Tab-separated table of C-alpha atoms in Angstrom:
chain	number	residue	atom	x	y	z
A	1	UNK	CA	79.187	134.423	108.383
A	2	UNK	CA	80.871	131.139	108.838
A	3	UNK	CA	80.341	129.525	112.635
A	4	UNK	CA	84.936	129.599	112.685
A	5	UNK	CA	84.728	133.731	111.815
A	6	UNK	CA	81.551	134.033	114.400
A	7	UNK	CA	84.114	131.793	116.912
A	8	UNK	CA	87.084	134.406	116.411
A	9	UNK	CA	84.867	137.500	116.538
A	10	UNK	CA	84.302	136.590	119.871
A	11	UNK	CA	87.849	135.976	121.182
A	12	UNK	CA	88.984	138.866	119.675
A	13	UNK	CA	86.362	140.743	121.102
A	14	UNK	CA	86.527	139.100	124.864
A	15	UNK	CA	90.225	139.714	124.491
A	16	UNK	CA	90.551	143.354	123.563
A	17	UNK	CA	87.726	144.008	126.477
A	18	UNK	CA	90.555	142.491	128.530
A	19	UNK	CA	93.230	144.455	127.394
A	20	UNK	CA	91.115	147.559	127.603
A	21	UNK	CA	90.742	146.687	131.331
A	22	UNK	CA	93.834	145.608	132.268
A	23	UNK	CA	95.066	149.447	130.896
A	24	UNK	CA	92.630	151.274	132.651
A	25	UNK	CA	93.186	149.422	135.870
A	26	UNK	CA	96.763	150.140	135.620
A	27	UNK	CA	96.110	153.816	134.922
A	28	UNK	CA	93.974	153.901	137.908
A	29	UNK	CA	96.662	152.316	140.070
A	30	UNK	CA	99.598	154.306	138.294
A	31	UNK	CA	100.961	150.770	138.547
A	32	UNK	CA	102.420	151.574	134.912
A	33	UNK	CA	105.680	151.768	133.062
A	34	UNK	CA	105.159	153.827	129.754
A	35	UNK	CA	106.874	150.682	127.981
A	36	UNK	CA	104.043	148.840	129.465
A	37	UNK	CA	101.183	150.854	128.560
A	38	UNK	CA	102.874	151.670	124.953
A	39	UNK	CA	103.009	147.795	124.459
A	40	UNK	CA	99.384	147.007	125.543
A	41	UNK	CA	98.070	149.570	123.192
A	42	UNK	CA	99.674	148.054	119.853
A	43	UNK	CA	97.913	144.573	121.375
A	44	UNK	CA	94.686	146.656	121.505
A	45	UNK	CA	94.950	148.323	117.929
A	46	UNK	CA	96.225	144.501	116.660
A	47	UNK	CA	93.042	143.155	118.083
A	48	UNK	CA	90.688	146.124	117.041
A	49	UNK	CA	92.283	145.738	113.478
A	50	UNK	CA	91.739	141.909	113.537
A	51	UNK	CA	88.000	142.651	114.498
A	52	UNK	CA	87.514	144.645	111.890
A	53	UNK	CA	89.081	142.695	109.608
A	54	UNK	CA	86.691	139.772	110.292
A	55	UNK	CA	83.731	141.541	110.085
A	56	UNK	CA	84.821	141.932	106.403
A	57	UNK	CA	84.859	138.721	105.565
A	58	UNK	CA	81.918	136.974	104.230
């Protein structure tokens, strides 16, 4: 893999471990709207697809 796709992996990566955390802390807290919940997991599939997607390319 190119050092640029290596580079993204990673962001994506740290960042939907963020997301992922920032949900479950809020569900913890029932500090939640379901708007804000339902919002954070489309960024969390987004980021999961764009993982995947780079660990396609070659």
């Amino acid at each position: 893999m190119d050092s640029l796709v290596v580079q993204l992996l990673i962001m994506v990566v740290v960042a939907f471990i963020i997301t992922l955390a920032v949900i479950v802390a809020e569900w913890r807290t029932k500090t939640f709207k379901t708007w804000q919940i339902s919002v954070q997991s489309v960024v969390a599939i987004l980021l999961l697809a764009t993982g995947i997607s780079l660990l396609t390319v070659r």
